Tab-separated table of C-alpha atoms and ligand atoms in Angstrom:
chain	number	residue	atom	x	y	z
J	1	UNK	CA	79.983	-4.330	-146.634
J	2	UNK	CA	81.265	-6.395	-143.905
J	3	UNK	CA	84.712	-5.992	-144.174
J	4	UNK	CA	86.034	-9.103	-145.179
J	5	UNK	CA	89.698	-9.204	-144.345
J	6	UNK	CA	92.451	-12.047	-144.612
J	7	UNK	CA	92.809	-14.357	-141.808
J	8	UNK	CA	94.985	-17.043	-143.149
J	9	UNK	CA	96.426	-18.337	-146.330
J	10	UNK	CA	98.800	-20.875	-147.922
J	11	UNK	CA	99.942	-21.997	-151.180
J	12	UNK	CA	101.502	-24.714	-152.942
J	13	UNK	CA	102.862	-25.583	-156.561
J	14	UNK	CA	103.538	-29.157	-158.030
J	15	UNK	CA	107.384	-31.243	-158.687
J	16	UNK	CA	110.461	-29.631	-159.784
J	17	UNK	CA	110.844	-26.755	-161.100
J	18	UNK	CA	111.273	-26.144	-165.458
J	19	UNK	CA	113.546	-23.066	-166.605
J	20	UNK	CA	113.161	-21.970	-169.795
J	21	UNK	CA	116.194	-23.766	-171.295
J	22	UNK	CA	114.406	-26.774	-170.406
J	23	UNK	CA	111.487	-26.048	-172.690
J	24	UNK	CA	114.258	-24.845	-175.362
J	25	UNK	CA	114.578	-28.832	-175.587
J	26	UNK	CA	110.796	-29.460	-176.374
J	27	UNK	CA	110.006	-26.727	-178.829
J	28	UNK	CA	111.621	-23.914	-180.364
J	29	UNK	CA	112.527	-21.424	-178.147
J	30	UNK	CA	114.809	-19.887	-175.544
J	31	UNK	CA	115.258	-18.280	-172.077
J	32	UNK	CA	116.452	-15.046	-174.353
J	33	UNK	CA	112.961	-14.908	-175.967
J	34	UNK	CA	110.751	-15.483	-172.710
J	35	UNK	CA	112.790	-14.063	-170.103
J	36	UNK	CA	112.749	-10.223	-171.503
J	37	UNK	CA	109.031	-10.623	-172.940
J	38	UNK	CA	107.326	-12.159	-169.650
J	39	UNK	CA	109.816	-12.063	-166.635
J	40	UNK	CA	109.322	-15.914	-166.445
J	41	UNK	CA	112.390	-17.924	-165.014
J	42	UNK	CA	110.888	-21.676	-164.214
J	43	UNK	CA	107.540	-22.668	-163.586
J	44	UNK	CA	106.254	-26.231	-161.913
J	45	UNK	CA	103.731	-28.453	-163.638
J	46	UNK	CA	101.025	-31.230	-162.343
J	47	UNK	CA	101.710	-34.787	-162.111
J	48	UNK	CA	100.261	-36.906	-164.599
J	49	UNK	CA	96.689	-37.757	-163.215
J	50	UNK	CA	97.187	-35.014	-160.241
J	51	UNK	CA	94.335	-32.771	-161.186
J	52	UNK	CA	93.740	-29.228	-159.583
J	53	UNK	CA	92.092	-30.239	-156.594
J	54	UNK	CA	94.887	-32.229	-155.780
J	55	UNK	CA	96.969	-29.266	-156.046
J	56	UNK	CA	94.838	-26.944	-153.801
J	57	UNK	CA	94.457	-29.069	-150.813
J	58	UNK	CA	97.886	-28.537	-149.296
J	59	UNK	CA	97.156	-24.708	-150.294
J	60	UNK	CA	94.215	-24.739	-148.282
J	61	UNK	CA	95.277	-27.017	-145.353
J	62	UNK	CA	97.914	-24.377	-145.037
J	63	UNK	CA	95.992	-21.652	-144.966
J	64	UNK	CA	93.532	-23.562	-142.911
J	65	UNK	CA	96.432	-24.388	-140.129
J	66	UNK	CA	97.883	-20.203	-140.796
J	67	UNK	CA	94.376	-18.944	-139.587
J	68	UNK	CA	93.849	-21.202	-136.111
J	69	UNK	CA	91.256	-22.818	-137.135
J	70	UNK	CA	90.148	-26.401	-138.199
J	71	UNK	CA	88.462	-27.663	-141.448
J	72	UNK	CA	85.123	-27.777	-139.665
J	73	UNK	CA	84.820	-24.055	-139.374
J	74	UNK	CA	84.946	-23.598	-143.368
J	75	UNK	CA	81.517	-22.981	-144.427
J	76	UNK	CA	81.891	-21.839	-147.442
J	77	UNK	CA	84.465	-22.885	-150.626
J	78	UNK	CA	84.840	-20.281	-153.275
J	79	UNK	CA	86.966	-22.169	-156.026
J	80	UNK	CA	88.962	-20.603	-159.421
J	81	UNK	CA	90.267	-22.321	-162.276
J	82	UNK	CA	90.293	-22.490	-165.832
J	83	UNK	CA	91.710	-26.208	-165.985
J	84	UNK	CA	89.231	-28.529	-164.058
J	85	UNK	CA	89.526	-31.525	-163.191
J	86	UNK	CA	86.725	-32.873	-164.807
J	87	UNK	CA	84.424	-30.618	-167.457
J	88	UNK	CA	81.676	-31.496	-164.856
J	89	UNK	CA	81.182	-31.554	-161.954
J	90	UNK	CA	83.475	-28.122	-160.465
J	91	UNK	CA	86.723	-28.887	-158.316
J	92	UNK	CA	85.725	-26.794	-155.306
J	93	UNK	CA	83.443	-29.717	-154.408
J	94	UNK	CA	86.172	-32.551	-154.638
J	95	UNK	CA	88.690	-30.072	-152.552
J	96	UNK	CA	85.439	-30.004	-150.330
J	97	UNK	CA	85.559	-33.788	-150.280
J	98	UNK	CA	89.567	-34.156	-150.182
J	99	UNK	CA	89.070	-31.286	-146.651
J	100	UNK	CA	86.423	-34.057	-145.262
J	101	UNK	CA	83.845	-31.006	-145.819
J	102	UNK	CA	80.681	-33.015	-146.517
J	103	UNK	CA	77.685	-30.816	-146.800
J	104	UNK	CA	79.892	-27.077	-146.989
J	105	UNK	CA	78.591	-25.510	-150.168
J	106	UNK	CA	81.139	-24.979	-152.742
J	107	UNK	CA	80.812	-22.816	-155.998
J	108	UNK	CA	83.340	-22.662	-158.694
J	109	UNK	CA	83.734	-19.246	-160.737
J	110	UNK	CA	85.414	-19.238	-164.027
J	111	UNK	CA	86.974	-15.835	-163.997
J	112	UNK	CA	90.664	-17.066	-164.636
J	113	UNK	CA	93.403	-14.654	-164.221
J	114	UNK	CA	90.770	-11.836	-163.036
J	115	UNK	CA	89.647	-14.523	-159.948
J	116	UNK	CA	90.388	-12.590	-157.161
J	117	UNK	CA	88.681	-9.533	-156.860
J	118	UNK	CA	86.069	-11.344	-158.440
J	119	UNK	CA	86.351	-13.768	-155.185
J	120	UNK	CA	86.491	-11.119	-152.968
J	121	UNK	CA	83.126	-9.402	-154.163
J	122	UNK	CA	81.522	-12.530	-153.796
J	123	UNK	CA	82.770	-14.294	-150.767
J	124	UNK	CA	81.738	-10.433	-149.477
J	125	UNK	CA	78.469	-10.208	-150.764
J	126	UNK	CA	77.956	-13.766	-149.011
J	127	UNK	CA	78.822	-12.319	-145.575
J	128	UNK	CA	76.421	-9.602	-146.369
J	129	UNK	CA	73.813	-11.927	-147.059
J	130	UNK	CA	73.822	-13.522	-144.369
J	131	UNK	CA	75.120	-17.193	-145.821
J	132	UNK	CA	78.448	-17.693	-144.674
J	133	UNK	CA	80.892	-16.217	-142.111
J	134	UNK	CA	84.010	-18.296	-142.640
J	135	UNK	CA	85.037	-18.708	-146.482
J	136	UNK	CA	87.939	-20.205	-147.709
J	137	UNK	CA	89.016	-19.154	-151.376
J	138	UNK	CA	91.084	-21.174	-153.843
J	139	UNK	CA	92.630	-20.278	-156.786
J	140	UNK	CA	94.058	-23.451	-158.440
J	141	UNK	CA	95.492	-24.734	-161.763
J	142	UNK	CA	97.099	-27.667	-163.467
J	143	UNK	CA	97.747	-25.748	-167.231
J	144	UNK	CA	99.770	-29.376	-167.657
J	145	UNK	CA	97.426	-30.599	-169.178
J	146	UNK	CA	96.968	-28.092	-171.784
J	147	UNK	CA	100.732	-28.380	-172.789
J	148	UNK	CA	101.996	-29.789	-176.171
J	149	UNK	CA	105.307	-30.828	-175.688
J	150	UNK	CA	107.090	-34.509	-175.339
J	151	UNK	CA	106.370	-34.860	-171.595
J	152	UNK	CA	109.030	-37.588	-171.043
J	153	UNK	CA	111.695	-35.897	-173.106
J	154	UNK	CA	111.201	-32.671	-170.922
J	155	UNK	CA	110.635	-34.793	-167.618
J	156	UNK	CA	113.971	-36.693	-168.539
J	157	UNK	CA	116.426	-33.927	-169.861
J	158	UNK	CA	115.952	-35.641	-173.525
J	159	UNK	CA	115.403	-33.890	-176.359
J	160	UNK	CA	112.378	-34.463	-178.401
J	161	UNK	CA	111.453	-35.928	-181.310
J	162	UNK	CA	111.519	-33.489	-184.756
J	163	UNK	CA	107.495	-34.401	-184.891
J	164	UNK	CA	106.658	-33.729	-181.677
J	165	UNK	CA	109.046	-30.631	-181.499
J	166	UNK	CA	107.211	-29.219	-184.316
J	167	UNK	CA	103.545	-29.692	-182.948
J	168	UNK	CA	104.634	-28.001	-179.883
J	169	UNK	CA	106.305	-25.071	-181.670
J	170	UNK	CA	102.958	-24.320	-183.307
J	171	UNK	CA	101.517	-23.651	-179.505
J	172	UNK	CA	105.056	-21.913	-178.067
J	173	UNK	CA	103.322	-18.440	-177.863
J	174	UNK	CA	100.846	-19.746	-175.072
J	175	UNK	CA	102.862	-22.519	-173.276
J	176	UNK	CA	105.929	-20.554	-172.047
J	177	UNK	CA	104.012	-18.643	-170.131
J	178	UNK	CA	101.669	-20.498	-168.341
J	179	UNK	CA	102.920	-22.583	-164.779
J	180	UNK	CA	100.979	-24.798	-162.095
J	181	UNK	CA	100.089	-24.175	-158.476
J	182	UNK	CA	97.582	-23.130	-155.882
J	183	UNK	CA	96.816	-20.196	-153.572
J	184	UNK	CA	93.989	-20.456	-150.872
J	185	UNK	CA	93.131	-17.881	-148.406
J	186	UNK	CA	90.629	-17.894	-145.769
J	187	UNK	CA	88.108	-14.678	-145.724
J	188	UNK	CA	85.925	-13.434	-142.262
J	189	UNK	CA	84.858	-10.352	-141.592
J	190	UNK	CA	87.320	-7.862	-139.943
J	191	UNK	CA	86.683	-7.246	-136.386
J	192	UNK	CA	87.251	-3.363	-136.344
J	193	UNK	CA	85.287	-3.207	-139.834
J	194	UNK	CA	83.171	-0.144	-137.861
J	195	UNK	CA	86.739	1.946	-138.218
J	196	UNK	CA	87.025	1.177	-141.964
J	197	UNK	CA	89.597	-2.205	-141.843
J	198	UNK	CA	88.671	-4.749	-144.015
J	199	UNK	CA	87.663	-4.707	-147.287
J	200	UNK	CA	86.797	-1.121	-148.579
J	201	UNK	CA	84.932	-1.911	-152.038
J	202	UNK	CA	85.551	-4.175	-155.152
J	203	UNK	CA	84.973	-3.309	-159.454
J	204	UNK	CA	84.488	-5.720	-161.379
J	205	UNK	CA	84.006	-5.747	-165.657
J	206	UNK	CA	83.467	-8.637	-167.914
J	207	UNK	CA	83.957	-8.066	-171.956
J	208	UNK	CA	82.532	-11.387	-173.590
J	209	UNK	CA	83.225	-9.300	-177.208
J	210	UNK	CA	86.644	-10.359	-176.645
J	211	UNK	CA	86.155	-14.054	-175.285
J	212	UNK	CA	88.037	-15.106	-177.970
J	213	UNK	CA	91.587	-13.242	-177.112
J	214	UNK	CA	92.183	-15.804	-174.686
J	215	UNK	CA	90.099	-19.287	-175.128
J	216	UNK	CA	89.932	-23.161	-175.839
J	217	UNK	CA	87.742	-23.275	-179.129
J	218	UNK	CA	86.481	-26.496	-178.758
J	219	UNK	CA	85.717	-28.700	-176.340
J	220	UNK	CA	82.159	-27.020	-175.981
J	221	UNK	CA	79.261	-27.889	-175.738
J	222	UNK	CA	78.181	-25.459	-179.239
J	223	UNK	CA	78.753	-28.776	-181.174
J	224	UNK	CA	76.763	-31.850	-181.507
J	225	UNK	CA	79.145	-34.919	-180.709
J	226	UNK	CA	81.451	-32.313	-178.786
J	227	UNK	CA	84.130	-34.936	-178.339
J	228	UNK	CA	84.937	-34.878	-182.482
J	229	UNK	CA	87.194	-31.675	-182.147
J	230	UNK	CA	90.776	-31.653	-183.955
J	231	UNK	CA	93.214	-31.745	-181.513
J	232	UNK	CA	94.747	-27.804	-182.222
J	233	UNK	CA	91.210	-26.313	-181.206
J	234	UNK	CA	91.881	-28.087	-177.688
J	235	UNK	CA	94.724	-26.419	-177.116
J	236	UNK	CA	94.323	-22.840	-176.064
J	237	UNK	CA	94.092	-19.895	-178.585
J	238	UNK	CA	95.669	-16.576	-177.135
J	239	UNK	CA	96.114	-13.219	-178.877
J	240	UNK	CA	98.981	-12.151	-176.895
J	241	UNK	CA	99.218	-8.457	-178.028
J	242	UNK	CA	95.548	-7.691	-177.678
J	243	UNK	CA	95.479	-8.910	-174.505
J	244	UNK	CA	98.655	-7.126	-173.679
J	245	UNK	CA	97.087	-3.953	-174.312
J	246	UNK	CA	93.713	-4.077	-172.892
J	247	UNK	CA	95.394	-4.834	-169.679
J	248	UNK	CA	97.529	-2.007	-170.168
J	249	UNK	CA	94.889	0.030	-170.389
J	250	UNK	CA	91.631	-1.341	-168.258
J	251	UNK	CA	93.968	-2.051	-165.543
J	252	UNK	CA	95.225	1.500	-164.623
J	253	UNK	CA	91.997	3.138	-165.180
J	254	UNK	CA	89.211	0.413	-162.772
J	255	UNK	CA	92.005	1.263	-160.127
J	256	UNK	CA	91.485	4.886	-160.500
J	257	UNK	CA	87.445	4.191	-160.638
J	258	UNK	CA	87.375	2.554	-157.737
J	259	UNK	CA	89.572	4.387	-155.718
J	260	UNK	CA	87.600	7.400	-157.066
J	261	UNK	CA	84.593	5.577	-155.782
J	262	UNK	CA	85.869	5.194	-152.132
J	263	UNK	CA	87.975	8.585	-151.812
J	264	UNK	CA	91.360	6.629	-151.740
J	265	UNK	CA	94.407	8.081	-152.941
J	266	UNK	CA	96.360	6.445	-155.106
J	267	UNK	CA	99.599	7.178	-153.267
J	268	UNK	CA	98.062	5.760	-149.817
J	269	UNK	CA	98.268	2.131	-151.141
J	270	UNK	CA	101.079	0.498	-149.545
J	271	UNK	CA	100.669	-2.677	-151.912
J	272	UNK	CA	98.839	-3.221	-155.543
J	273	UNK	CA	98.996	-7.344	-155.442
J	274	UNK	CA	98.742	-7.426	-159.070
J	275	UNK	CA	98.264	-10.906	-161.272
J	276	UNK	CA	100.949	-12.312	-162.987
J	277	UNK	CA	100.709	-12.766	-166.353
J	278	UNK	CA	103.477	-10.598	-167.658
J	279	UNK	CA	106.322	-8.279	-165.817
J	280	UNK	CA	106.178	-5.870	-168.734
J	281	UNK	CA	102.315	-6.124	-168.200
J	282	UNK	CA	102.565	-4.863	-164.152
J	283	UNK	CA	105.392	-2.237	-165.361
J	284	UNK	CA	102.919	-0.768	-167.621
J	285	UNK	CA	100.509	-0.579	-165.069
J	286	UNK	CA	102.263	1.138	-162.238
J	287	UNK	CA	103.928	3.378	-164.530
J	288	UNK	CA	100.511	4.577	-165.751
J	289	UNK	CA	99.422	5.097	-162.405
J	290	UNK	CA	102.106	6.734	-161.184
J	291	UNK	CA	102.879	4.635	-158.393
J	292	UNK	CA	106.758	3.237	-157.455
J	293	UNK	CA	107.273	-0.336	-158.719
J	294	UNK	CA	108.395	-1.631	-155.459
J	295	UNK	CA	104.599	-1.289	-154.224
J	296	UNK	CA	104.155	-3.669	-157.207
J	297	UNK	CA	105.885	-6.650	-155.694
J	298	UNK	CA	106.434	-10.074	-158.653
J	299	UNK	CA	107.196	-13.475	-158.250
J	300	UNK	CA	106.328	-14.319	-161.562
J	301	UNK	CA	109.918	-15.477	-162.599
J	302	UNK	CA	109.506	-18.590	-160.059
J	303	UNK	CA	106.089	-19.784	-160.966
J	304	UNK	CA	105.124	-17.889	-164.387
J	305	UNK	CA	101.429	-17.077	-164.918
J	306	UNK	CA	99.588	-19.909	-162.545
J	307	UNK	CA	96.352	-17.852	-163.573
J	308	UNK	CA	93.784	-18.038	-161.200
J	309	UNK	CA	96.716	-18.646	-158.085
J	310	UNK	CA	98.718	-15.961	-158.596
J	311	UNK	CA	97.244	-13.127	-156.365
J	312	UNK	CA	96.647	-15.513	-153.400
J	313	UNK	CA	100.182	-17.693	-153.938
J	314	UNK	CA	101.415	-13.660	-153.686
J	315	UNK	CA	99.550	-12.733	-150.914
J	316	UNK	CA	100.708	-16.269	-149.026
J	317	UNK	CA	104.430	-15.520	-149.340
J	318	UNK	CA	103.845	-11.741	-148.458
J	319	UNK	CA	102.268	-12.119	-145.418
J	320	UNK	CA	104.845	-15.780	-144.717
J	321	UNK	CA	107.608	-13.262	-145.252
J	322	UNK	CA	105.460	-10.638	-142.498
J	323	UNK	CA	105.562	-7.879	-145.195
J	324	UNK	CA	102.090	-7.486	-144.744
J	325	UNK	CA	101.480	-5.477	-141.717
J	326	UNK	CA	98.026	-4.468	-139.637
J	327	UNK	CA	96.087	-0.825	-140.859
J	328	UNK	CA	97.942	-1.257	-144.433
J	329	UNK	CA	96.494	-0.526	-147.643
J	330	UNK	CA	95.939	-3.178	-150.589
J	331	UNK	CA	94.924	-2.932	-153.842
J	332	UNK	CA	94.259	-6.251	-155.959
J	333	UNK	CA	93.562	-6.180	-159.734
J	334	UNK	CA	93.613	-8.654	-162.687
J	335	UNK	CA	92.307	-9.272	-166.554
J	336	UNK	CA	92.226	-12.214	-167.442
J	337	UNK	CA	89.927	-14.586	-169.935
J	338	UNK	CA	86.519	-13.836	-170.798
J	339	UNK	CA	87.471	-11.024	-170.715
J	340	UNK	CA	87.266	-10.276	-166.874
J	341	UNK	CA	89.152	-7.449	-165.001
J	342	UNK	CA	88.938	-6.160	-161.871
J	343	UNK	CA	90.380	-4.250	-158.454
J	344	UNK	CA	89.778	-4.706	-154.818
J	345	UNK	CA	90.631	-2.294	-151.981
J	346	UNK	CA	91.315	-3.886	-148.514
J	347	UNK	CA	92.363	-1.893	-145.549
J	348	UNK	CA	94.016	-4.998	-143.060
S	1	ACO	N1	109.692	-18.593	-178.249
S	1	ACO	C1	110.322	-18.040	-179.300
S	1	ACO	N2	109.689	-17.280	-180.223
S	1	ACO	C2	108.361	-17.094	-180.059
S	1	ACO	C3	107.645	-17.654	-178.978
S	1	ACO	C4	108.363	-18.437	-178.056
S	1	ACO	N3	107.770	-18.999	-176.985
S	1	ACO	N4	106.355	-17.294	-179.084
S	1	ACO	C5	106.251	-16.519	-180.184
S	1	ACO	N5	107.463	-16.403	-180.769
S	1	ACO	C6	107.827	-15.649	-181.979
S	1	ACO	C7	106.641	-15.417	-182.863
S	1	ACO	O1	106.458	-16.513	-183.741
S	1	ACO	C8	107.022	-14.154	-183.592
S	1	ACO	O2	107.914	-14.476	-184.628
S	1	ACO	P1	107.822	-13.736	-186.050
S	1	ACO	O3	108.071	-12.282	-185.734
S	1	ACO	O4	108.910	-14.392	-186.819
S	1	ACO	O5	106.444	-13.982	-186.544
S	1	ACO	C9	107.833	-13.366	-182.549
S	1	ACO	O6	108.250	-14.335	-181.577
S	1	ACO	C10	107.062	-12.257	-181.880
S	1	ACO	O7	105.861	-12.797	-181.361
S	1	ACO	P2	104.780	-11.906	-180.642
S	1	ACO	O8	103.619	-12.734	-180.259
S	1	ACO	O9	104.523	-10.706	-181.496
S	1	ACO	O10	105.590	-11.474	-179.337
S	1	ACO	P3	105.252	-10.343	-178.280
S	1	ACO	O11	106.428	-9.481	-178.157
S	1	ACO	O12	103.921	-9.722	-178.520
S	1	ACO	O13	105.138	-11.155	-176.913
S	1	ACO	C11	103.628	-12.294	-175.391
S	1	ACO	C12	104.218	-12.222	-176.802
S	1	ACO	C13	104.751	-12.504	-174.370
S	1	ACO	C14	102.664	-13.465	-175.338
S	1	ACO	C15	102.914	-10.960	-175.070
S	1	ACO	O14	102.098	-10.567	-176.140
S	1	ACO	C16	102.059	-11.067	-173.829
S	1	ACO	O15	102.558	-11.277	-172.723
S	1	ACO	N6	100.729	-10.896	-173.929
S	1	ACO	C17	99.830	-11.005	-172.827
S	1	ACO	C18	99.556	-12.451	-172.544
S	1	ACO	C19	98.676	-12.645	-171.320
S	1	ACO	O16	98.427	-11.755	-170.552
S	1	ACO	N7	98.200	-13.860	-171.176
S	1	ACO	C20	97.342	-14.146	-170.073
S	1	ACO	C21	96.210	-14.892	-170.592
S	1	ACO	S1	94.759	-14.412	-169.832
S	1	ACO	C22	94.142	-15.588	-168.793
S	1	ACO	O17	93.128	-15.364	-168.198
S	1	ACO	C23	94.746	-16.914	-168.689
């Protein structure tokens, strides 16, 4: 391992933000329903047209500018989402482009809300190899476009119409909980990686059994003339309590794994940077591991579950805020569609 650490980072999320008595306007629901469920407050959507690169590039400018160093000495884009901007190509090229980065490879991973330690064990194994030295990782998404509501009733404080108000009733479960924005950091190996700084070891599962607990049924290519689709099987089909308890559960126990694989103790982590899909979700998990929730820190109640961004959008306003201090102890971990889950230890 060459002991990737954190160098820079920077995040950004879209317009105003949406509380949850403005969705109460679009579709049946209320800020008493989501609030105690998911911890969500407001969350910011995508423009119209904006698309997720859009979105990262003043995420990774920032972190870009936070680390010292200039666009040119980016040679490698690692790139999350689960709402591109196009089906093809991937969006870590046209960030590439929209960074002037002609020629800097960039690969897209589809590991949604499990992204970052995935990231890390790549953007890792890169360094190892030999490939790259100076990788900048994005975790970006515009869900906006996924959403059923009357856009201009919710963009103008109108209510909507009954029609429309029922269509995007049917898809309340999902919608609520689910907000826009980027998080980029930039990754290079740690200069006193001999003494053990840097990252310590990643684990990573995947579970395609249960694919379909979180996932957009059509829009495939499993279908001749994939474009025929009804419009419901676009829209994303999420069983919330399933995937409520297999994080519950896989969570905790990779953390224990792989600190059992690198002889940490639990109590020695200073931070777990968990993903934000859920408050109760992160509760869970800290309680099951024993660990005080303030090492758990949330922000979900500004931004709500911006999938792939979360972790890095956290680690941004941690280390902004200079709560992240030299020689600490981090633990990352995530599940998200596919199913993916994972943990990362990283000593800064
Ligand atoms: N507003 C009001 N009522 C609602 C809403 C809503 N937005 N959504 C559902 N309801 C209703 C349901 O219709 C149901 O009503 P009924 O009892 O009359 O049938 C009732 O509320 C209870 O619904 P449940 O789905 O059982 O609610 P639950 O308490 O399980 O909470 C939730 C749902 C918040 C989605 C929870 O299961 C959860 O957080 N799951 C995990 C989700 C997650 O992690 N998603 C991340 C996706 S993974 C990725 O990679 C992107």
């Amino acid at each position: 391992m060459p002991g990737l650490t954190i160098i820079g980072s920077g995040h950004h999320v879209p317009g105003p933000a949406y509380t949850n008595d403005d969705l109460a306007r679009v579709m049946d629901t209320s800020d008493e329903w989501i609030r105690p469920r998911s911890g969500i407050a407001e969350r910011h959507f995508a423009e119209e047209g904006q698309g997720v690169s859009k979105i990262a590039l003043p995420a990774a400018q920032r972190a870009i500018e936070s680390a010292g160093i200039t666009p040119r000495d980016v040679d490698y884009i690692i790139f999350g989402t689960m709402t591109p901007d196009f089906i093809l190509p991937g969006s870590g090229g046209l960030l590439g482009a929209e960074l002037g980065l002609e020629g800097v490879p960039a690969l897209d991973i589809r590991q949604q809300c499990a992204f970052f330690p995935f990231a890390l064990q790549v953007a890792d194994s890169l360094m190892t190899a030999g490939v790259a030295e100076t990788i900048l990782v994005v975790g970006a998404n515009a869900h906006a476009g996924f959403m059923p509501w009357d856009w201009k009733a919710l963009r103008e404080g109108a209510v909507s119409d009954e029609e429309a108000y029922r269509f995007a009733t049917q898809h309340r479960q999902t919608a609520v909980l689910f907000g826009d924005g980027a998080g980029a950091v930039l990754c290079r190996p740690h200069p006193r990686r001999a003494e053990g700084h840097g990252l310590i070891g990643t684990l990573t599962r995947t579970d395609g059994v249960r694919h379909d607990h979180f996932f957009i049924p059509a829009g495939g290519f499993t279908h001749y003339r994939y474009w025929e689709v009804p419009v419901d099987e676009r829209i994303p089909s999420m069983r919330g309590r399933e995937l409520f308890k297999c994080a519950v559960q896989r969570l905790p126990a990779v953390v224990r794994e792989l600190c059992e694989r690198h002889g940490v103790a639990l109590d020695d982590i200073d931070w777990f940077l968990a993903h934000q899909a859920n408050d109760r979700i992160n509760g869970a998990v800290v309680q099951s591991l024993g660990v005080p929730p303030e090492k758990a820190p949330s922000n979900i109640a500004r931004f709500g579950n911006t999938s792939d961004a979360t972790i890095p959008i956290l680690v941004d306003e941690l280390r902004r805020d200079g709560k992240l201090k030299e020689g600490q102890l981090l633990c990352f971990l995530g599940l998200g569609a596919g199913l993916h889950w994972g943990a990362a230890l990283m000593r800064l």
